[in-house]
Amino acid sequence: MVQSMPDASPAKWHRAHTTWFFEQFLLRPHLRGYRVFEERFAYLFNSYYVAAGPRHARPKRGLLTRPDCDDVVAYRAHVDRAVESLLAEAGDCELPAIVRILEIGLHHEQQHQELLLTDILHAFAGNPIAPVYDAAWELPRAASYANDFVDVPSGIHTVGFVGEGYRFDNEGPAHRVFLQPVRIARALVSNAEWLEFMADSGYATPSLWLSDGWALLESEGWSAPGYWRKLDGDWFSMTLAGLKPVDLRAPVAHVSYYEADAFARWAGKHLPSEEEWEVAARANLLDDAFGLVWQWTRSAYLPYPGYRTQAGALGEYNGKFMVNQMVLRGSSHATPADHARASYRNFFYPPARWQFSGLRLVDYPEVIAHA
Ligand SMILES: [Fe+2]
């Protein structure tokens, strides 16, 4: 039940909240005669759905000593049984609407599976004895350490989700974009490169930083990525396997947007736009696009042309967050594998670094002369 900061939720809360999601959006409206497990849980486990009613304050989730874990397990078992009866009893005409919400609930739960790990890591990283979550945990090896940049086909491309399968509403509508000539790094930025940035006073050179980033660096005392600790002259990083020496060949992780942006400026390069990233990923130009670290883009999280939020509480899922956040693309090693896709848009506030967030760079061969 520990909550290490307002952005991170207790594991117990994640489990109860993903369960509440099915109860609130699937069972209450669709299963006739459904008996709500405990009416008061809606107040405790509603995250941010204003249309679903009042809710407990996010920063105070760690105070919920009750219900205990056994109650949450029983809640889930109750909801699972009810979902099974709903699927068994639903008529053909109701089934498409039911499956649509069930699918959102499962993808929502996958998002929380990743958050469970990032939030546990944040709590453990704040513990001086650096607890081990899973001794066998290891960041998968990067597929490539290529330091070359490859041409992304310029011109008009379609981005956004097209085809079959699940997608969140923020991945559409698919639309056309025009890309200038751009070259994208095949590999992710590594810890070795990050150490060069640090050795070259990257964290002590204000001209590399956005103003908001520099202010945060000063107030937080940042001098290295999140979870790094220097012990007897060597850098270690807090991981799910505990405190480990920083692996020079691994991609840098736990950097904020501000740090990613400063690194790009220091390198004389840029962060990609989300459209450049997506076109490059679809053209198979990127190594480790998925499965290691999310990659910051320089794109603000905005609605695609023509995007509309759906009616009702589920319309609050993505659309109302489309301001003041930046898009990350790809996926991390904590993302369920079938949750990752080229059109997926993750988003966080620029200061965030408790996620598995890294970066790759782009370069522009030359500035295009304007007519
Ligand atoms: Fe949620």
CSV table of C-alpha atoms and ligand atoms in Angstrom, one decimal:
chain,number,residue,atom,x,y,z
A,1,MET,CA,0.0,0.0,0.0
A,2,VAL,CA,3.0,2.3,0.0
A,3,GLN,CA,2.7,5.4,-2.1
A,4,SER,CA,6.1,7.0,-2.7
A,5,MET,CA,4.8,10.2,-4.5
A,6,PRO,CA,1.5,11.6,-5.8
A,7,ASP,CA,2.1,10.2,-9.3
A,8,ALA,CA,2.8,6.7,-8.1
A,9,SER,CA,0.0,4.5,-6.8
A,10,PRO,CA,0.1,1.6,-4.4
A,11,ALA,CA,0.1,-1.8,-5.9
A,12,LYS,CA,-3.1,-2.7,-4.0
A,13,TRP,CA,-4.7,0.4,-5.5
A,14,HIS,CA,-3.7,-0.5,-9.1
A,15,ARG,CA,-5.3,-3.9,-8.6
A,16,ALA,CA,-8.5,-2.6,-7.1
A,17,HIS,CA,-8.7,0.3,-9.7
A,18,THR,CA,-8.4,-2.0,-12.7
A,19,THR,CA,-11.1,-4.2,-11.2
A,20,TRP,CA,-13.3,-1.2,-10.5
A,21,PHE,CA,-12.9,-0.2,-14.2
A,22,PHE,CA,-14.7,-3.4,-15.3
A,23,GLU,CA,-17.3,-3.0,-12.6
A,24,GLN,CA,-18.0,0.6,-13.4
A,25,PHE,CA,-18.0,0.6,-17.2
A,26,LEU,CA,-18.9,-3.0,-18.1
A,27,LEU,CA,-20.9,-4.7,-15.3
A,28,ARG,CA,-23.0,-1.8,-13.9
A,29,PRO,CA,-24.4,-0.8,-17.3
A,30,HIS,CA,-24.6,-4.2,-19.0
A,31,LEU,CA,-25.1,-7.1,-16.5
A,32,ARG,CA,-28.7,-7.2,-15.4
A,33,GLY,CA,-29.1,-7.7,-11.6
A,34,TYR,CA,-25.3,-7.2,-11.0
A,35,ARG,CA,-24.6,-6.8,-7.3
A,36,VAL,CA,-22.0,-4.2,-6.7
A,37,PHE,CA,-19.3,-5.8,-4.5
A,38,GLU,CA,-19.0,-2.8,-2.1
A,39,GLU,CA,-20.6,0.6,-3.0
A,40,ARG,CA,-17.9,2.6,-1.2
A,41,PHE,CA,-15.1,1.2,-3.4
A,42,ALA,CA,-16.2,3.4,-6.3
A,43,TYR,CA,-15.1,6.4,-4.3
A,44,LEU,CA,-11.7,4.8,-3.4
A,45,PHE,CA,-10.8,3.4,-6.8
A,46,ASN,CA,-12.1,5.8,-9.4
A,47,SER,CA,-9.0,7.4,-10.7
A,48,TYR,CA,-10.0,10.5,-12.7
A,49,TYR,CA,-13.4,9.9,-14.2
A,50,VAL,CA,-15.4,12.9,-13.2
A,51,ALA,CA,-18.5,11.6,-14.9
A,52,ALA,CA,-18.3,8.4,-12.8
A,53,GLY,CA,-18.6,10.3,-9.6
A,54,PRO,CA,-16.5,11.8,-6.7
A,55,ARG,CA,-13.2,10.1,-5.8
A,56,HIS,CA,-10.5,9.9,-3.2
A,57,ALA,CA,-7.6,12.3,-3.7
A,58,ARG,CA,-4.8,10.8,-5.8
A,59,PRO,CA,-1.9,11.8,-3.5
A,60,LYS,CA,-3.6,10.1,-0.6
A,61,ARG,CA,-4.0,6.6,-2.0
A,62,GLY,CA,-1.3,5.4,0.3
A,63,LEU,CA,-3.5,6.0,3.3
A,64,LEU,CA,-6.0,3.3,2.3
A,65,THR,CA,-5.0,0.7,4.9
A,66,ARG,CA,-8.5,-0.8,4.3
A,67,PRO,CA,-9.7,-2.6,2.3
A,68,ASP,CA,-6.8,-4.9,2.8
A,69,CYS,CA,-5.2,-7.1,0.1
A,70,ASP,CA,-7.6,-10.1,0.8
A,71,ASP,CA,-10.6,-7.8,0.2
A,72,VAL,CA,-9.1,-6.6,-3.1
A,73,VAL,CA,-8.5,-10.2,-4.1
A,74,ALA,CA,-12.1,-11.1,-3.3
A,75,TYR,CA,-13.3,-8.0,-5.2
A,76,ARG,CA,-11.5,-9.1,-8.3
A,77,ALA,CA,-12.8,-12.7,-8.0
A,78,HIS,CA,-16.4,-11.3,-7.7
A,79,VAL,CA,-15.9,-9.1,-10.7
A,80,ASP,CA,-14.2,-11.9,-12.8
A,81,ARG,CA,-17.2,-14.2,-12.1
A,82,ALA,CA,-19.6,-11.5,-13.1
A,83,VAL,CA,-17.8,-10.8,-16.3
A,84,GLU,CA,-17.9,-14.5,-17.1
A,85,SER,CA,-21.6,-14.6,-16.6
A,86,LEU,CA,-22.1,-11.5,-18.7
A,87,LEU,CA,-20.2,-13.0,-21.6
A,88,ALA,CA,-22.1,-16.3,-21.2
A,89,GLU,CA,-25.5,-14.6,-21.1
A,90,ALA,CA,-25.1,-11.7,-23.6
A,91,GLY,CA,-27.2,-11.9,-26.7
A,92,ASP,CA,-25.7,-11.4,-30.1
A,93,CYS,CA,-26.9,-7.9,-30.4
A,94,GLU,CA,-25.4,-6.8,-27.1
A,95,LEU,CA,-22.1,-8.6,-27.5
A,96,PRO,CA,-20.3,-6.0,-29.7
A,97,ALA,CA,-20.8,-3.2,-27.2
A,98,ILE,CA,-19.8,-5.5,-24.3
A,99,VAL,CA,-16.6,-6.7,-26.1
A,100,ARG,CA,-15.6,-3.2,-26.9
A,101,ILE,CA,-15.7,-2.2,-23.3
A,102,LEU,CA,-14.1,-5.5,-22.1
A,103,GLU,CA,-11.3,-4.8,-24.6
A,104,ILE,CA,-10.7,-1.3,-23.3
A,105,GLY,CA,-10.6,-2.7,-19.8
A,106,LEU,CA,-8.0,-5.3,-20.7
A,107,HIS,CA,-5.8,-2.7,-22.4
A,108,HIS,CA,-6.3,-0.4,-19.5
A,109,GLU,CA,-5.1,-3.2,-17.2
A,110,GLN,CA,-2.0,-3.7,-19.4
A,111,GLN,CA,-1.2,-0.1,-18.8
A,112,HIS,CA,-1.5,-0.5,-15.1
A,113,GLN,CA,0.7,-3.7,-15.2
A,114,GLU,CA,3.5,-1.4,-16.4
A,115,LEU,CA,2.7,1.2,-13.9
A,116,LEU,CA,2.7,-1.4,-11.1
A,117,LEU,CA,6.4,-2.0,-11.9
A,118,THR,CA,7.4,1.6,-12.3
A,119,ASP,CA,5.7,2.6,-9.1
A,120,ILE,CA,7.2,-0.3,-7.1
A,121,LEU,CA,10.6,0.7,-8.5
A,122,HIS,CA,10.1,4.3,-7.5
A,123,ALA,CA,9.2,3.2,-3.9
A,124,PHE,CA,12.2,0.8,-3.7
A,125,ALA,CA,14.5,3.4,-5.1
A,126,GLY,CA,13.6,5.7,-2.2
A,127,ASN,CA,14.5,3.0,0.3
A,128,PRO,CA,18.1,3.3,1.5
A,129,ILE,CA,18.6,-0.4,1.5
A,130,ALA,CA,17.7,-0.7,-2.2
A,131,PRO,CA,15.3,-3.7,-2.0
A,132,VAL,CA,15.3,-6.2,-4.8
A,133,TYR,CA,11.9,-6.7,-6.5
A,134,ASP,CA,13.0,-9.6,-8.8
A,135,ALA,CA,16.6,-10.8,-8.5
A,136,ALA,CA,16.4,-12.4,-12.0
A,137,TRP,CA,15.2,-9.2,-13.6
A,138,GLU,CA,17.5,-7.9,-16.4
A,139,LEU,CA,17.1,-5.2,-19.0
A,140,PRO,CA,17.0,-7.0,-22.4
A,141,ARG,CA,20.1,-6.4,-24.4
A,142,ALA,CA,19.9,-3.7,-27.0
A,143,ALA,CA,19.7,-5.3,-30.5
A,144,SER,CA,22.1,-2.8,-31.9
A,145,TYR,CA,24.7,-0.2,-30.8
A,146,ALA,CA,24.9,1.2,-34.3
A,147,ASN,CA,25.9,4.8,-34.2
A,148,ASP,CA,24.7,5.6,-37.7
A,149,PHE,CA,21.8,7.7,-38.8
A,150,VAL,CA,19.5,6.6,-41.5
A,151,ASP,CA,17.4,8.6,-44.0
A,152,VAL,CA,13.7,8.6,-43.2
A,153,PRO,CA,11.8,8.8,-46.5
A,154,SER,CA,10.7,12.4,-46.9
A,155,GLY,CA,7.4,13.6,-48.4
A,156,ILE,CA,3.8,12.7,-47.6
A,157,HIS,CA,3.1,9.8,-45.2
A,158,THR,CA,0.1,8.5,-43.3
A,159,VAL,CA,0.4,8.3,-39.6
A,160,GLY,CA,-2.0,7.0,-36.9
A,161,PHE,CA,-3.7,3.7,-36.6
A,162,VAL,CA,-5.0,1.9,-39.6
A,163,GLY,CA,-6.1,-1.7,-40.0
A,164,GLU,CA,-7.5,-4.3,-37.7
A,165,GLY,CA,-6.9,-4.8,-34.0
A,166,TYR,CA,-7.2,-2.7,-30.9
A,167,ARG,CA,-6.2,0.9,-30.6
A,168,PHE,CA,-6.8,3.7,-28.2
A,169,ASP,CA,-8.8,6.7,-29.5
A,170,ASN,CA,-5.8,9.0,-29.4
A,171,GLU,CA,-4.1,7.0,-32.1
A,172,GLY,CA,-6.6,8.3,-34.7
A,173,PRO,CA,-7.8,9.5,-37.0
A,174,ALA,CA,-5.1,8.4,-39.3
A,175,HIS,CA,-4.0,11.4,-41.4
A,176,ARG,CA,-1.3,12.6,-43.8
A,177,VAL,CA,1.8,14.5,-42.7
A,178,PHE,CA,4.7,16.0,-44.7
A,179,LEU,CA,8.2,15.1,-43.5
A,180,GLN,CA,11.2,17.2,-44.3
A,181,PRO,CA,14.4,15.3,-45.1
A,182,VAL,CA,15.5,13.9,-41.7
A,183,ARG,CA,18.0,11.3,-40.5
A,184,ILE,CA,17.2,9.2,-37.5
A,185,ALA,CA,19.5,7.3,-35.1
A,186,ARG,CA,19.1,3.5,-35.5
A,187,ALA,CA,20.1,3.0,-31.9
A,188,LEU,CA,18.8,4.4,-28.6
A,189,VAL,CA,21.0,6.7,-26.6
A,190,SER,CA,23.2,4.6,-24.3
A,191,ASN,CA,24.4,5.1,-20.8
A,192,ALA,CA,28.0,5.4,-22.2
A,193,GLU,CA,26.8,8.4,-24.2
A,194,TRP,CA,25.0,9.8,-21.2
A,195,LEU,CA,28.1,9.6,-19.2
A,196,GLU,CA,29.9,11.7,-21.9
A,197,PHE,CA,27.2,14.3,-21.6
A,198,MET,CA,27.7,14.3,-17.8
A,199,ALA,CA,31.5,14.5,-18.1
A,200,ASP,CA,31.1,17.4,-20.4
A,201,SER,CA,29.1,19.3,-17.7
A,202,GLY,CA,25.8,18.6,-19.3
A,203,TYR,CA,24.0,19.0,-16.0
A,204,ALA,CA,26.0,22.2,-15.3
A,205,THR,CA,25.5,24.1,-18.5
A,206,PRO,CA,22.4,26.3,-18.5
A,207,SER,CA,22.6,27.1,-22.2
A,208,LEU,CA,21.7,23.4,-23.0
A,209,TRP,CA,18.5,23.5,-21.0
A,210,LEU,CA,15.0,24.8,-21.5
A,211,SER,CA,14.2,27.3,-18.8
A,212,ASP,CA,11.7,25.1,-17.0
A,213,GLY,CA,14.1,22.2,-17.1
A,214,TRP,CA,17.0,24.2,-15.7
A,215,ALA,CA,14.7,25.5,-12.9
A,216,LEU,CA,13.8,21.9,-12.1
A,217,LEU,CA,17.4,20.7,-12.3
A,218,GLU,CA,18.3,23.4,-9.7
A,219,SER,CA,15.4,22.8,-7.4
A,220,GLU,CA,15.8,19.0,-7.5
A,221,GLY,CA,19.6,19.0,-7.6
A,222,TRP,CA,19.7,16.7,-10.7
A,223,SER,CA,23.2,15.7,-11.8
A,224,ALA,CA,22.4,12.3,-13.3
A,225,PRO,CA,19.4,10.2,-14.6
A,226,GLY,CA,16.8,9.1,-12.1
A,227,TYR,CA,17.8,6.3,-9.7
A,228,TRP,CA,21.5,6.7,-10.3
A,229,ARG,CA,23.8,6.7,-7.2
A,230,LYS,CA,27.5,7.2,-7.1
A,231,LEU,CA,29.2,4.7,-4.8
A,232,ASP,CA,33.0,4.8,-4.2
A,233,GLY,CA,33.5,6.7,-7.5
A,234,ASP,CA,31.3,4.4,-9.6
A,235,TRP,CA,27.8,4.9,-10.9
A,236,PHE,CA,25.1,2.5,-9.9
A,237,SER,CA,21.5,2.5,-10.9
A,238,MET,CA,18.5,1.3,-8.9
A,239,THR,CA,16.7,-1.4,-11.0
A,240,LEU,CA,14.0,-4.0,-10.4
A,241,ALA,CA,16.9,-6.3,-9.5
A,242,GLY,CA,18.2,-3.8,-6.9
A,243,LEU,CA,21.2,-1.6,-7.2
A,244,LYS,CA,23.4,-2.5,-10.2
A,245,PRO,CA,26.4,-1.0,-11.8
A,246,VAL,CA,25.4,1.3,-14.7
A,247,ASP,CA,25.6,-0.9,-17.8
A,248,LEU,CA,27.4,1.3,-20.4
A,249,ARG,CA,25.9,-0.5,-23.3
A,250,ALA,CA,22.3,-0.3,-22.1
A,251,PRO,CA,20.0,2.5,-23.2
A,252,VAL,CA,19.7,5.3,-20.7
A,253,ALA,CA,16.5,5.3,-18.8
A,254,HIS,CA,14.6,7.4,-16.3
A,255,VAL,CA,15.4,10.7,-17.9
A,256,SER,CA,12.8,13.5,-18.1
A,257,TYR,CA,11.8,15.3,-21.3
A,258,TYR,CA,14.0,18.2,-20.1
A,259,GLU,CA,17.1,16.0,-19.9
A,260,ALA,CA,16.4,14.3,-23.2
A,261,ASP,CA,16.1,17.7,-24.8
A,262,ALA,CA,19.3,19.0,-23.2
A,263,PHE,CA,21.2,15.9,-24.3
A,264,ALA,CA,20.0,16.4,-27.9
A,265,ARG,CA,21.1,20.0,-27.9
A,266,TRP,CA,24.5,19.0,-26.4
A,267,ALA,CA,24.9,16.4,-29.2
A,268,GLY,CA,24.1,18.9,-31.9
A,269,LYS,CA,21.0,16.9,-32.8
A,270,HIS,CA,17.3,16.9,-32.0
A,271,LEU,CA,14.6,14.8,-30.6
A,272,PRO,CA,12.3,13.3,-33.4
A,273,SER,CA,8.8,14.5,-33.8
A,274,GLU,CA,6.3,11.7,-33.2
A,275,GLU,CA,5.4,11.5,-36.9
A,276,GLU,CA,9.1,11.1,-37.8
A,277,TRP,CA,9.4,8.4,-35.2
A,278,GLU,CA,6.3,6.5,-36.5
A,279,VAL,CA,7.3,6.7,-40.2
A,280,ALA,CA,10.8,5.4,-39.3
A,281,ALA,CA,9.4,2.6,-37.2
A,282,ARG,CA,7.0,1.5,-39.9
A,283,ALA,CA,9.9,1.5,-42.4
A,284,ASN,CA,11.9,-0.8,-40.0
A,285,LEU,CA,14.6,1.8,-39.7
A,286,LEU,CA,14.8,1.6,-35.9
A,287,ASP,CA,16.6,-0.9,-33.7
A,288,ASP,CA,15.0,-1.4,-30.4
A,289,ALA,CA,11.9,0.7,-31.2
A,290,PHE,CA,10.0,-1.5,-28.8
A,291,GLY,CA,10.7,-3.4,-25.6
A,292,LEU,CA,13.6,-1.5,-23.9
A,293,VAL,CA,12.7,2.1,-23.1
A,294,TRP,CA,10.0,4.6,-24.2
A,295,GLN,CA,11.4,7.3,-26.3
A,296,TRP,CA,10.7,11.0,-25.8
A,297,THR,CA,9.7,12.9,-28.9
A,298,ARG,CA,9.6,16.6,-29.2
A,299,SER,CA,5.9,16.5,-30.0
A,300,ALA,CA,3.3,17.9,-27.6
A,301,TYR,CA,0.5,15.5,-26.9
A,302,LEU,CA,-2.3,17.0,-29.0
A,303,PRO,CA,-5.4,15.7,-30.7
A,304,TYR,CA,-4.9,14.5,-34.3
A,305,PRO,CA,-6.8,16.4,-36.9
A,306,GLY,CA,-10.5,15.6,-36.5
A,307,TYR,CA,-10.1,13.8,-33.2
A,308,ARG,CA,-13.2,13.9,-31.0
A,309,THR,CA,-13.6,12.4,-27.6
A,310,GLN,CA,-16.4,9.9,-27.3
A,311,ALA,CA,-19.5,10.6,-25.2
A,312,GLY,CA,-19.7,9.5,-21.6
A,313,ALA,CA,-17.2,8.8,-18.9
A,314,LEU,CA,-14.9,6.7,-21.1
A,315,GLY,CA,-14.4,9.8,-23.3
A,316,GLU,CA,-12.3,11.0,-20.3
A,317,TYR,CA,-9.7,8.2,-20.9
A,318,ASN,CA,-7.3,10.1,-23.2
A,319,GLY,CA,-8.8,13.3,-24.6
A,320,LYS,CA,-8.8,15.4,-21.5
A,321,PHE,CA,-5.1,15.1,-21.1
A,322,MET,CA,-4.2,16.6,-24.4
A,323,VAL,CA,-2.4,19.7,-23.0
A,324,ASN,CA,1.0,20.3,-21.4
A,325,GLN,CA,2.4,16.8,-21.9
A,326,MET,CA,4.9,15.3,-24.3
A,327,VAL,CA,4.5,12.2,-26.5
A,328,LEU,CA,6.7,9.1,-26.0
A,329,ARG,CA,6.8,6.4,-28.6
A,330,GLY,CA,7.8,2.8,-28.7
A,331,SER,CA,7.4,0.7,-25.5
A,332,SER,CA,9.6,-0.4,-22.6
A,333,HIS,CA,10.6,-3.7,-21.2
A,334,ALA,CA,7.8,-3.4,-18.7
A,335,THR,CA,5.2,-3.0,-21.4
A,336,PRO,CA,3.2,-6.1,-22.2
A,337,ALA,CA,4.5,-7.2,-25.6
A,338,ASP,CA,1.1,-7.2,-27.3
A,339,HIS,CA,0.4,-3.7,-26.0
A,340,ALA,CA,3.1,-2.1,-28.2
A,341,ARG,CA,2.5,-0.8,-31.7
A,342,ALA,CA,3.8,1.8,-34.1
A,343,SER,CA,0.9,4.2,-33.7
A,344,TYR,CA,0.9,4.0,-29.8
A,345,ARG,CA,1.1,7.4,-28.1
A,346,ASN,CA,2.3,7.4,-24.6
A,347,PHE,CA,2.4,10.8,-22.8
A,348,PHE,CA,3.9,12.3,-19.7
A,349,TYR,CA,4.6,15.7,-18.2
A,350,PRO,CA,8.1,16.9,-19.1
A,351,PRO,CA,9.5,16.5,-15.5
A,352,ALA,CA,8.5,12.8,-15.3
A,353,ARG,CA,11.4,10.3,-15.0
A,354,TRP,CA,10.0,7.4,-13.0
A,355,GLN,CA,8.9,5.8,-16.2
A,356,PHE,CA,11.3,3.7,-18.3
A,357,SER,CA,11.9,6.7,-20.5
A,358,GLY,CA,14.9,7.2,-22.8
A,359,LEU,CA,15.5,8.7,-26.2
A,360,ARG,CA,16.9,8.5,-29.7
A,361,LEU,CA,18.0,11.4,-31.8
A,362,VAL,CA,17.4,12.8,-35.3
A,363,ASP,CA,19.5,15.1,-37.5
A,364,TYR,CA,18.4,17.3,-40.4
A,365,PRO,CA,20.8,17.0,-43.3
A,366,GLU,CA,20.3,20.6,-44.2
A,367,VAL,CA,17.8,23.3,-43.6
A,368,ILE,CA,15.4,23.5,-46.5
A,369,ALA,CA,15.5,26.9,-48.3
A,370,HIS,CA,12.1,28.4,-48.3
A,371,ALA,CA,10.7,29.9,-51.5
B,1,FE,FE,-6.5,3.7,-14.8
